[in-house]
PDB file of C-alpha atoms in Angstrom:
ATOM      1  CA  MET A   1      84.058  97.677  98.433  1.00 92.00           C
ATOM      2  CA  GLN A   2      87.632  97.812  97.296  1.00 94.00           C
ATOM      3  CA  GLY A   3      89.474 100.885  98.583  1.00 95.00           C
ATOM      4  CA  PHE A   4      86.741 101.891 101.039  1.00 97.00           C
ATOM      5  CA  ARG A   5      86.793 100.875 104.690  1.00 97.00           C
ATOM      6  CA  SER A   6      83.528 102.677 105.473  1.00 98.00           C
ATOM      7  CA  VAL A   7      80.552 101.320 103.537  1.00 98.00           C
ATOM      8  CA  HIS A   8      76.910 102.253 104.005  1.00 98.00           C
ATOM      9  CA  SER A   9      74.136 100.065 102.540  1.00 98.00           C
ATOM     10  CA  GLN A  10      71.134 101.880 101.102  1.00 98.00           C
ATOM     11  CA  GLU A  11      68.040 100.199  99.689  1.00 98.00           C
ATOM     12  CA  VAL A  12      66.296 102.098  96.901  1.00 98.00           C
ATOM     13  CA  ALA A  13      62.748 102.910  98.048  1.00 98.00           C
ATOM     14  CA  PHE A  14      59.713 103.731  95.903  1.00 98.00           C
ATOM     15  CA  ARG A  15      59.815 107.387  97.048  1.00 97.00           C
ATOM     16  CA  ASP A  16      63.357 107.697  95.609  1.00 98.00           C
ATOM     17  CA  LEU A  17      62.199 107.171  92.019  1.00 98.00           C
ATOM     18  CA  ASP A  18      61.383 109.686  89.322  1.00 96.00           C
ATOM     19  CA  ALA A  19      58.815 109.389  86.555  1.00 96.00           C
ATOM     20  CA  PHE A  20      61.198 107.169  84.556  1.00 95.00           C
ATOM     21  CA  GLY A  21      61.455 104.546  87.317  1.00 96.00           C
ATOM     22  CA  HIS A  22      65.033 105.153  88.377  1.00 96.00           C
ATOM     23  CA  VAL A  23      66.530 107.057  91.318  1.00 98.00           C
ATOM     24  CA  ASN A  24      66.093 110.805  90.888  1.00 97.00           C
ATOM     25  CA  ASN A  25      69.394 112.695  90.797  1.00 97.00           C
ATOM     26  CA  ALA A  26      68.520 114.811  93.869  1.00 97.00           C
ATOM     27  CA  VAL A  27      68.048 111.682  96.018  1.00 98.00           C
ATOM     28  CA  TYR A  28      71.737 110.853  95.693  1.00 98.00           C
ATOM     29  CA  LEU A  29      72.481 113.822  97.980  1.00 98.00           C
ATOM     30  CA  THR A  30      70.507 112.055 100.720  1.00 98.00           C
ATOM     31  CA  TYR A  31      72.308 108.782 100.033  1.00 98.00           C
ATOM     32  CA  LEU A  32      75.655 110.589 100.361  1.00 98.00           C
ATOM     33  CA  GLU A  33      74.461 112.270 103.552  1.00 97.00           C
ATOM     34  CA  ASN A  34      73.584 108.881 105.047  1.00 97.00           C
ATOM     35  CA  ALA A  35      77.012 107.530 104.115  1.00 98.00           C
ATOM     36  CA  ARG A  36      78.706 110.664 105.507  1.00 97.00           C
ATOM     37  CA  VAL A  37      76.913 110.291 108.844  1.00 96.00           C
ATOM     38  CA  THR A  38      77.884 106.599 108.936  1.00 97.00           C
ATOM     39  CA  TYR A  39      81.529 107.586 108.422  1.00 97.00           C
ATOM     40  CA  MET A  40      81.381 110.272 111.093  1.00 96.00           C
ATOM     41  CA  ARG A  41      79.759 107.907 113.593  1.00 95.00           C
ATOM     42  CA  GLU A  42      82.182 105.039 112.898  1.00 96.00           C
ATOM     43  CA  VAL A  43      85.375 107.033 112.577  1.00 97.00           C
ATOM     44  CA  LEU A  44      84.931 110.307 114.445  1.00 95.00           C
ATOM     45  CA  GLY A  45      82.661 109.016 117.199  1.00 94.00           C
ATOM     46  CA  VAL A  46      79.877 111.481 116.404  1.00 93.00           C
ATOM     47  CA  ASP A  47      76.894 110.341 118.463  1.00 91.00           C
ATOM     48  CA  SER A  48      74.559 113.348 118.475  1.00 89.00           C
ATOM     49  CA  LEU A  49      73.582 116.377 116.421  1.00 86.00           C
ATOM     50  CA  SER A  50      75.538 118.600 118.803  1.00 85.00           C
ATOM     51  CA  SER A  51      78.751 116.721 117.964  1.00 88.00           C
ATOM     52  CA  LEU A  52      78.133 116.761 114.184  1.00 90.00           C
ATOM     53  CA  LEU A  53      80.296 119.849 113.738  1.00 93.00           C
ATOM     54  CA  VAL A  54      80.530 120.027 109.947  1.00 96.00           C
ATOM     55  CA  ILE A  55      78.878 121.908 107.159  1.00 96.00           C
ATOM     56  CA  VAL A  56      78.867 120.837 103.504  1.00 97.00           C
ATOM     57  CA  ALA A  57      80.796 123.335 101.379  1.00 98.00           C
ATOM     58  CA  GLY A  58      80.551 121.489  98.075  1.00 98.00           C
ATOM     59  CA  ILE A  59      79.485 118.287  96.372  1.00 98.00           C
ATOM     60  CA  GLN A  60      80.242 116.982  92.906  1.00 98.00           C
ATOM     61  CA  ILE A  61      78.482 113.880  91.581  1.00 98.00           C
ATOM     62  CA  ASP A  62      79.189 112.027  88.350  1.00 98.00           C
ATOM     63  CA  PHE A  63      76.423 109.583  87.407  1.00 98.00           C
ATOM     64  CA  ARG A  64      77.507 106.364  85.682  1.00 98.00           C
ATOM     65  CA  SER A  65      74.428 104.076  85.608  1.00 98.00           C
ATOM     66  CA  ARG A  66      70.815 103.949  86.781  1.00 97.00           C
ATOM     67  CA  ALA A  67      69.653 102.559  90.119  1.00 98.00           C
ATOM     68  CA  SER A  68      66.168 101.058  90.401  1.00 97.00           C
ATOM     69  CA  LEU A  69      63.539 100.086  92.955  1.00 98.00           C
ATOM     70  CA  GLY A  70      64.638  97.458  95.462  1.00 96.00           C
ATOM     71  CA  GLU A  71      68.317  97.523  94.595  1.00 98.00           C
ATOM     72  CA  VAL A  72      70.667  97.652  97.548  1.00 98.00           C
ATOM     73  CA  LEU A  73      73.395 100.174  96.886  1.00 98.00           C
ATOM     74  CA  GLU A  74      76.754 100.156  98.631  1.00 98.00           C
ATOM     75  CA  ILE A  75      78.168 103.625  99.283  1.00 98.00           C
ATOM     76  CA  GLY A  76      81.855 103.742 100.088  1.00 98.00           C
ATOM     77  CA  SER A  77      83.371 106.777 101.794  1.00 98.00           C
ATOM     78  CA  ARG A  78      87.014 107.667 102.377  1.00 98.00           C
ATOM     79  CA  VAL A  79      88.860 110.809 103.335  1.00 98.00           C
ATOM     80  CA  SER A  80      91.151 112.023 100.556  1.00 97.00           C
ATOM     81  CA  ARG A  81      92.357 115.308 102.106  1.00 97.00           C
ATOM     82  CA  VAL A  82      92.529 116.883 105.552  1.00 97.00           C
ATOM     83  CA  GLY A  83      93.196 120.613 105.846  1.00 96.00           C
ATOM     84  CA  GLY A  84      93.280 123.043 108.715  1.00 96.00           C
ATOM     85  CA  LYS A  85      89.511 123.665 108.735  1.00 97.00           C
ATOM     86  CA  SER A  86      88.136 121.169 106.239  1.00 97.00           C
ATOM     87  CA  PHE A  87      88.382 117.683 104.842  1.00 97.00           C
ATOM     88  CA  ASP A  88      87.265 115.912 101.672  1.00 98.00           C
ATOM     89  CA  LEU A  89      85.311 112.689 101.357  1.00 98.00           C
ATOM     90  CA  ASP A  90      85.398 110.655  98.171  1.00 98.00           C
ATOM     91  CA  HIS A  91      82.521 108.259  97.509  1.00 98.00           C
ATOM     92  CA  GLU A  92      81.578 105.464  95.159  1.00 98.00           C
ATOM     93  CA  ILE A  93      78.026 104.206  94.876  1.00 98.00           C
ATOM     94  CA  ARG A  94      77.788 100.668  93.559  1.00 98.00           C
ATOM     95  CA  GLY A  95      74.804  98.531  92.695  1.00 98.00           C
ATOM     96  CA  PRO A  96      74.339  94.778  92.498  1.00 97.00           C
ATOM     97  CA  GLY A  97      77.316  92.938  91.068  1.00 97.00           C
ATOM     98  CA  GLY A  98      79.584  95.900  91.810  1.00 97.00           C
ATOM     99  CA  ARG A  99      78.080  98.041  89.009  1.00 98.00           C
ATOM    100  CA  LEU A 100      79.317 101.628  89.340  1.00 98.00           C
ATOM    101  CA  VAL A 101      76.291 103.904  89.792  1.00 98.00           C
ATOM    102  CA  ALA A 102      77.986 107.176  90.743  1.00 98.00           C
ATOM    103  CA  GLU A 103      81.186 108.780  91.971  1.00 98.00           C
ATOM    104  CA  ALA A 104      81.127 111.794  94.258  1.00 98.00           C
ATOM    105  CA  HIS A 105      83.391 114.226  96.069  1.00 98.00           C
ATOM    106  CA  THR A 106      82.266 116.166  99.151  1.00 98.00           C
ATOM    107  CA  VAL A 107      84.063 119.056 100.868  1.00 98.00           C
ATOM    108  CA  LEU A 108      83.225 119.349 104.576  1.00 98.00           C
ATOM    109  CA  VAL A 109      84.155 122.307 106.764  1.00 98.00           C
ATOM    110  CA  ALA A 110      84.535 121.968 110.529  1.00 97.00           C
ATOM    111  CA  PHE A 111      81.903 124.365 111.803  1.00 97.00           C
ATOM    112  CA  ASP A 112      81.166 126.032 115.141  1.00 95.00           C
ATOM    113  CA  TYR A 113      77.393 126.506 115.139  1.00 94.00           C
ATOM    114  CA  GLU A 114      77.460 128.707 118.261  1.00 93.00           C
ATOM    115  CA  ARG A 115      79.883 131.166 116.625  1.00 96.00           C
ATOM    116  CA  ASP A 116      78.354 130.558 113.175  1.00 96.00           C
ATOM    117  CA  GLY A 117      81.708 130.114 111.493  1.00 97.00           C
ATOM    118  CA  ALA A 118      84.428 127.715 110.418  1.00 98.00           C
ATOM    119  CA  MET A 119      86.724 126.344 113.095  1.00 97.00           C
ATOM    120  CA  GLU A 120      90.005 124.445 113.189  1.00 97.00           C
ATOM    121  CA  MET A 121      89.672 120.711 112.605  1.00 95.00           C
ATOM    122  CA  PRO A 122      89.698 119.018 116.016  1.00 94.00           C
ATOM    123  CA  ALA A 123      93.062 117.274 116.508  1.00 94.00           C
ATOM    124  CA  ALA A 124      91.238 114.127 117.626  1.00 95.00           C
ATOM    125  CA  TRP A 125      89.392 114.009 114.295  1.00 95.00           C
ATOM    126  CA  ARG A 126      92.643 114.183 112.332  1.00 95.00           C
ATOM    127  CA  GLU A 127      94.146 111.417 114.472  1.00 96.00           C
ATOM    128  CA  ARG A 128      91.101 109.181 114.137  1.00 97.00           C
ATOM    129  CA  ILE A 129      90.900 109.740 110.364  1.00 97.00           C
ATOM    130  CA  GLU A 130      94.607 108.956 109.900  1.00 97.00           C
ATOM    131  CA  GLU A 131      94.305 105.817 112.008  1.00 97.00           C
ATOM    132  CA  PHE A 132      91.167 104.631 110.186  1.00 97.00           C
ATOM    133  CA  GLU A 133      92.443 105.454 106.688  1.00 97.00           C
ATOM    134  CA  ALA A 134      95.922 104.087 107.581  1.00 94.00           C
ATOM    135  CA  ARG A 135      97.700 107.109 106.112  1.00 93.00           C
ATOM    136  CA  SER A 136      99.022 110.496 107.090  1.00 93.00           C
ATOM    137  CA  PHE A 137      97.409 113.718 105.927  1.00 92.00           C
ATOM    138  CA  ALA A 138     100.274 115.959 107.041  1.00 82.00           C
ATOM    139  CA  ALA A 139     100.918 118.935 104.770  1.00 67.00           C
ATOM    140  CA  ALA A 140     103.858 118.498 102.426  1.00 48.00           C
TER     141      ALA A 140
END
């Protein structure tokens, strides 16, 4: 996918459909979650639940076209902002032939589950994101 170095493939299953035969809007949250975990495994080296130190603070999805049973969707993810305690992931979901299915924006907060609160972004995460995305996220 153009502009996305991290791409997760997701086949549409029967259980994903609504009464009208296309993917139910709520299922896209799971698709984005799968893509987010793929990004975190590939880029941040997350290899267990105990190292998945983020919490979702917000998601916005704009639907552009329907997805149907058996289609393989490509979900691109890229970091668009890195802050002191959070970062943003932008996503595109594309169907066969590159058809745009949805665009999404997710805000993730680095989270210390033992303290039950936000924490500073690990320096290693920032470095790995900048290296993977081939750009700096330093504050202006």
